[in-house]
XYZ file of C-alpha atoms in Angstrom:
306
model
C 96.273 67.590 79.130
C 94.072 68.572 76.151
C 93.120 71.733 77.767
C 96.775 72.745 78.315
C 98.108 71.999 74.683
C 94.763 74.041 73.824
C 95.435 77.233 75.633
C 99.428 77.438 77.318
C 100.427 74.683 74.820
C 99.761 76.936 71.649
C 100.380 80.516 73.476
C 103.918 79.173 74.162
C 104.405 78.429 70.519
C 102.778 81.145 69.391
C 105.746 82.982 72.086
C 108.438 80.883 70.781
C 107.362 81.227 67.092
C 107.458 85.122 67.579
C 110.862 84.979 69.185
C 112.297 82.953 66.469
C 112.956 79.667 68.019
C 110.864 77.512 66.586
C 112.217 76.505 63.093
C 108.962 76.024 61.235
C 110.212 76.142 57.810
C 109.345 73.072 55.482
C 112.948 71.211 55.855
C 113.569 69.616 52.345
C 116.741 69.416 49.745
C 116.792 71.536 47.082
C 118.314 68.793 44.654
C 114.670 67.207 44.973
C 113.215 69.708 43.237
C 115.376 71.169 40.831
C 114.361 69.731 37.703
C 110.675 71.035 39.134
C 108.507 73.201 37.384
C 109.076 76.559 38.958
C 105.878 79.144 39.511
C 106.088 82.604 39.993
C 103.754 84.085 42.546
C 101.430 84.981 40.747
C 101.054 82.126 38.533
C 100.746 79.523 42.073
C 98.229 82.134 43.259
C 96.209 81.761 40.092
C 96.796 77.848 39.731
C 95.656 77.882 43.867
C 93.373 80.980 43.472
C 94.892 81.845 47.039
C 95.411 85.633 47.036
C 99.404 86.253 46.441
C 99.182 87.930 49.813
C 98.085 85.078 51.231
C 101.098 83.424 49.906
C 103.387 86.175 50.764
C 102.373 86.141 54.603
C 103.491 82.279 54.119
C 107.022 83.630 52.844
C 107.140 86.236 55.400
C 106.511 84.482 58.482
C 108.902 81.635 57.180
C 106.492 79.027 57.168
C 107.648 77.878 53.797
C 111.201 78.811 52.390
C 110.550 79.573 48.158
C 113.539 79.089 45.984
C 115.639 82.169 44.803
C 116.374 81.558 41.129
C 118.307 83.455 38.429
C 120.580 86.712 39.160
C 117.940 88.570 40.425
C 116.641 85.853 42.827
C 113.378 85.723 42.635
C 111.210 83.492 44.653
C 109.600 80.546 42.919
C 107.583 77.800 43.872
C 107.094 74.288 43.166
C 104.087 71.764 43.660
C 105.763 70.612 46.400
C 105.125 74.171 47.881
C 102.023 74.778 46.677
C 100.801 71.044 48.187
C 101.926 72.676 51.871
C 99.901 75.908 51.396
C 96.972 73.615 50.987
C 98.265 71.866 54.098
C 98.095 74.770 56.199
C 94.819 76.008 54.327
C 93.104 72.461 55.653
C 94.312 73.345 59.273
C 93.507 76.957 58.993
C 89.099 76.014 58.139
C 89.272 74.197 61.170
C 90.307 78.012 62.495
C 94.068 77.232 63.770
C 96.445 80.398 63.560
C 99.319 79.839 61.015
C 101.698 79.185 64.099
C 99.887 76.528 65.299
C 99.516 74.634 61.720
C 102.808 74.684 61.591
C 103.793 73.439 65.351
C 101.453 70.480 64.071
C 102.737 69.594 60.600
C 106.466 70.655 61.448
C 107.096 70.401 65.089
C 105.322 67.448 66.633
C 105.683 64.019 67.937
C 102.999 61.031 67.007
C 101.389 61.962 70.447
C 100.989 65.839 69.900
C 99.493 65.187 66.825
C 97.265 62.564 67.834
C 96.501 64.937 70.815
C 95.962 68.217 68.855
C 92.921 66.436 66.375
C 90.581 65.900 70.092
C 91.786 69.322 70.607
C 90.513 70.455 67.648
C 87.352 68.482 67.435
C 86.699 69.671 70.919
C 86.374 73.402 69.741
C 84.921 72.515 66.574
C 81.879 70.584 68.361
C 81.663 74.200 71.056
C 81.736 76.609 67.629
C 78.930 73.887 66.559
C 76.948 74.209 69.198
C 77.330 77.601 68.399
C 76.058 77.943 65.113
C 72.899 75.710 65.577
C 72.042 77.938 68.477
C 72.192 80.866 66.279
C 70.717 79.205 63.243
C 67.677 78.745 65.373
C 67.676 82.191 66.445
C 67.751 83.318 62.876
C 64.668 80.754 62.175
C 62.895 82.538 65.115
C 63.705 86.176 63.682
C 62.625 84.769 59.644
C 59.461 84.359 61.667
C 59.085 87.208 63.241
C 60.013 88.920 59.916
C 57.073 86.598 57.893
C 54.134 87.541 60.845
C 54.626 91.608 59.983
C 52.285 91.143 56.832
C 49.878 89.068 58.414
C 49.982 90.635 62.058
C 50.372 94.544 61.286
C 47.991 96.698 63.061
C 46.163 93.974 64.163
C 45.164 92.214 67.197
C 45.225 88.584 68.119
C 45.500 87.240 71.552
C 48.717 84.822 72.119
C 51.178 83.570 75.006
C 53.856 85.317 74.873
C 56.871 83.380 74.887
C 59.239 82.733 78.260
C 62.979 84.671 78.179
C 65.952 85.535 79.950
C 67.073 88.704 79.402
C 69.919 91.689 80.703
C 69.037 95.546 80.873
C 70.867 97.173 78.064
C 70.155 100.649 77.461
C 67.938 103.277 79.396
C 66.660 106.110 77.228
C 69.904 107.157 76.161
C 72.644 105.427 78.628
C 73.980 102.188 78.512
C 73.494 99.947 81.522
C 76.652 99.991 83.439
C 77.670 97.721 86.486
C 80.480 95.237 87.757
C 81.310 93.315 84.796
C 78.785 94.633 82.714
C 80.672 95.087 79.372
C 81.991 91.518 79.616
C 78.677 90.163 80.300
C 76.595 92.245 77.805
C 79.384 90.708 74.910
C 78.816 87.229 76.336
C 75.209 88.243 74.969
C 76.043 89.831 71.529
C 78.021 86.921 70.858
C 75.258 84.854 70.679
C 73.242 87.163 68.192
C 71.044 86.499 66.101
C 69.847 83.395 69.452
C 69.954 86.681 71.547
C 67.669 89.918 70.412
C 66.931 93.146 71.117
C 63.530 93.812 73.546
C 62.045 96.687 75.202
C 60.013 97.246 78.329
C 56.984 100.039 78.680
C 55.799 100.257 81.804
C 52.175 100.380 82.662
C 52.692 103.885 83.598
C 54.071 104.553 80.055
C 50.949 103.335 78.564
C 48.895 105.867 80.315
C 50.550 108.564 79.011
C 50.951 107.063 76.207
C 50.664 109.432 73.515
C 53.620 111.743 75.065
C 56.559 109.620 76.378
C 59.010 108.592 73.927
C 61.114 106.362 76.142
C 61.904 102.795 76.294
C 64.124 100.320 78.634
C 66.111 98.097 75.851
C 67.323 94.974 76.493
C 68.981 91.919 75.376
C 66.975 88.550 75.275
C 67.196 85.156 74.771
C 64.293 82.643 75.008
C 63.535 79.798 77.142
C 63.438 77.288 74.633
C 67.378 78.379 73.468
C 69.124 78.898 76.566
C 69.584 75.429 77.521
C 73.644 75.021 77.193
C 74.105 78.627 76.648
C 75.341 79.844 80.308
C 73.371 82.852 79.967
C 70.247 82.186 82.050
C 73.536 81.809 84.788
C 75.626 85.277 84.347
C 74.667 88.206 86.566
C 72.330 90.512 85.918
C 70.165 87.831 83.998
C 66.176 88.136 85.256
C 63.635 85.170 83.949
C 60.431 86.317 82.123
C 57.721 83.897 82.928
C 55.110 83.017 79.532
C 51.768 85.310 80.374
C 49.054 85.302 77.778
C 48.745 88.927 75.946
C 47.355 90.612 73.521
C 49.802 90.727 70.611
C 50.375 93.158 67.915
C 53.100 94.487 65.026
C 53.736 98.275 64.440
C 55.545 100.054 62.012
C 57.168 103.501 61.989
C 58.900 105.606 59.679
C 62.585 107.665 60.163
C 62.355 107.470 64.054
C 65.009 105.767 65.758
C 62.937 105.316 69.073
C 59.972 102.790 69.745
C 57.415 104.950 70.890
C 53.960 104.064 73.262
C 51.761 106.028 70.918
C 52.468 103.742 67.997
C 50.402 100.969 70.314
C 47.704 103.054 70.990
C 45.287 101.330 68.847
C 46.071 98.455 71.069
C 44.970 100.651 74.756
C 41.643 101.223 72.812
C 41.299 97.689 72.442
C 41.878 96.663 76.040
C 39.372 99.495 76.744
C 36.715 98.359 74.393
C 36.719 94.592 75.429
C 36.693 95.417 78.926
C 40.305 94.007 79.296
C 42.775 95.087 81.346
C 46.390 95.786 81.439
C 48.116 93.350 83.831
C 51.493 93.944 83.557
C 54.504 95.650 81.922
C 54.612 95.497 78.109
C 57.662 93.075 76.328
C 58.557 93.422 72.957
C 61.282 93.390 70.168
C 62.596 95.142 67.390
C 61.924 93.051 64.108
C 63.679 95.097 61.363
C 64.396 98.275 59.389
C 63.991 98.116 55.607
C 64.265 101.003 52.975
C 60.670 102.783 51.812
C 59.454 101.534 48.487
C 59.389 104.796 46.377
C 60.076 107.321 49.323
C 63.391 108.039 50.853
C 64.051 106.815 54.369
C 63.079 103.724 56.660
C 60.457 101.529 58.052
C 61.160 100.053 61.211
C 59.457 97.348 62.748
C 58.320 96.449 66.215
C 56.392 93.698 68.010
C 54.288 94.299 71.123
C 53.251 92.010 73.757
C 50.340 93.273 76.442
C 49.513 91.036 79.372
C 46.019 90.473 79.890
């Protein structure tokens, strides 16, 4: 029931509103509020500081009928309007459409209303989820954004982290597939939970001071997935945790993420007698402006499996 008065109950209003049937104006008599103190628009949308196009839309989409005054009949409000724009505001931060607040306040029984608050609360406690997910992945990024003072140029040796992740991009091509848009958005929209990675192959790192390419992809990890539906969608491959050598790189006005700028990190492996064990994971961090040069600094993260 809840799930229909969610999705073809509101469509249908939002049909019916469109076509006119549903009366949604306030119903009141004008005798009530004659001796009322009558605002202008622009003097409610200062005493409401709601934008007078706000207020207009109201008027226009005859969710509120004003009062015509005087020969030349302009609109004026009362309190008693300016109470039901804050009605509708109340419904509208809980993210209803305008036709919807008004099939509640105007156009429903003790039963629809009772019905449409669990509807309500339902999506509110999915766009919740929502929001802590990405709150934690933009407490994972602050991190990754505090290490690049401590861990630029330099080597320690860390596990690198488990992820699920989707091909994006291939040198200069988008993936493509069955589906694939729909899926990649069901990846964006969890941004900033869901970053950007790249993959260099062993092979890139021994030519590493030519190739300029990367795989990018889109990643999520282990520890926020849970709930998420991504580690379920096509496409999706797991990552296992593998212990690496870790490192932060910077570069300046290039918009690739080049081998060469790990070298230092090859003559590492090479000097302790460690070797390369697998492909190379990492992510893009950030790009901030110069200090006292024109252009860019972007940074990069580097994981090497050992």
């Amino acid at each position: 029931m809840l799930s229909w008065f969610y999705t073809s109950g509101f469509s249908y209003i939002r049909m019916m509103y469109k076509r006119g049937v549903v009366n949604v104006r306030i119903p009141r008599n004008k005798d009530d509020v004659e001796d009322f103190h009558h605002y202008k628009i622009g003097e409610l949308s200062k005493n409401l500081d709601m934008p007078a196009v706000t207020i207009r839309s109201y008027d226009k989409n005859e969710l509120i009928k004003p009062n015509k005054r005087g020969e030349n009949e302009y609109r004026s409000y009362t309190v008693i309007d300016g109470n039901y724009f804050i009605m509708f505001k109340e419904y509208q931060n809980l993210g209803l459409k305008l036709s919807e607040v008004s099939k509640i306040l105007t156009d429903s029984n003790i039963k629809e209303f009772e019905e449409s608050f669990e509807t309500i609360n339902e999506k509110l406690n999915n766009d919740l989820f929502w929001l802590k997910k990405r709150i934690e992945g933009l407490e994972q990024k602050q991190k990754r954004c505090a290490m690049i003072n401590t861990n630029l140029n330099k080597i320690t040796i860390v596990e690198r982290p488990a992820m699920y992740r989707i091909k994006h991009q291939e040198y200069d091509l988008f993936v493509e597939g069955k589906d694939y848009p729909s899926i990649r958005k069901k990846w964006t929209d969890a941004m900033p939970a869901v970053y950007f990675t790249y993959i260099f192959t062993q092979d890139d790192m021994i030519d590493y001071k030519n190739k300029i390419s990367a795989n990018w992809g889109l990643s999520v990890n282990e520890d926020l997935v849970e709930g998420t539906g991504l580690d379920k969608l096509p496409y999706t491959e797991y990552i296992p945790s593998r212990k690496c050598v870790y490192t932060i790189v910077s570069s300046s006005n290039e918009v690739y993420c080049k081998p060469r700028y790990f070298g230092f990190v090859m003559e590492y492996l090479e000097k302790n007698g460690l070797k390369l064990t697998g492909d190379i994971y990492g992510s893009f961090i950030c790009n901030v402006k110069n200090d006292n040069v024109n252009g860019y600094t972007s940074y990069y993260e580097g994981y090497f499996p050992i």
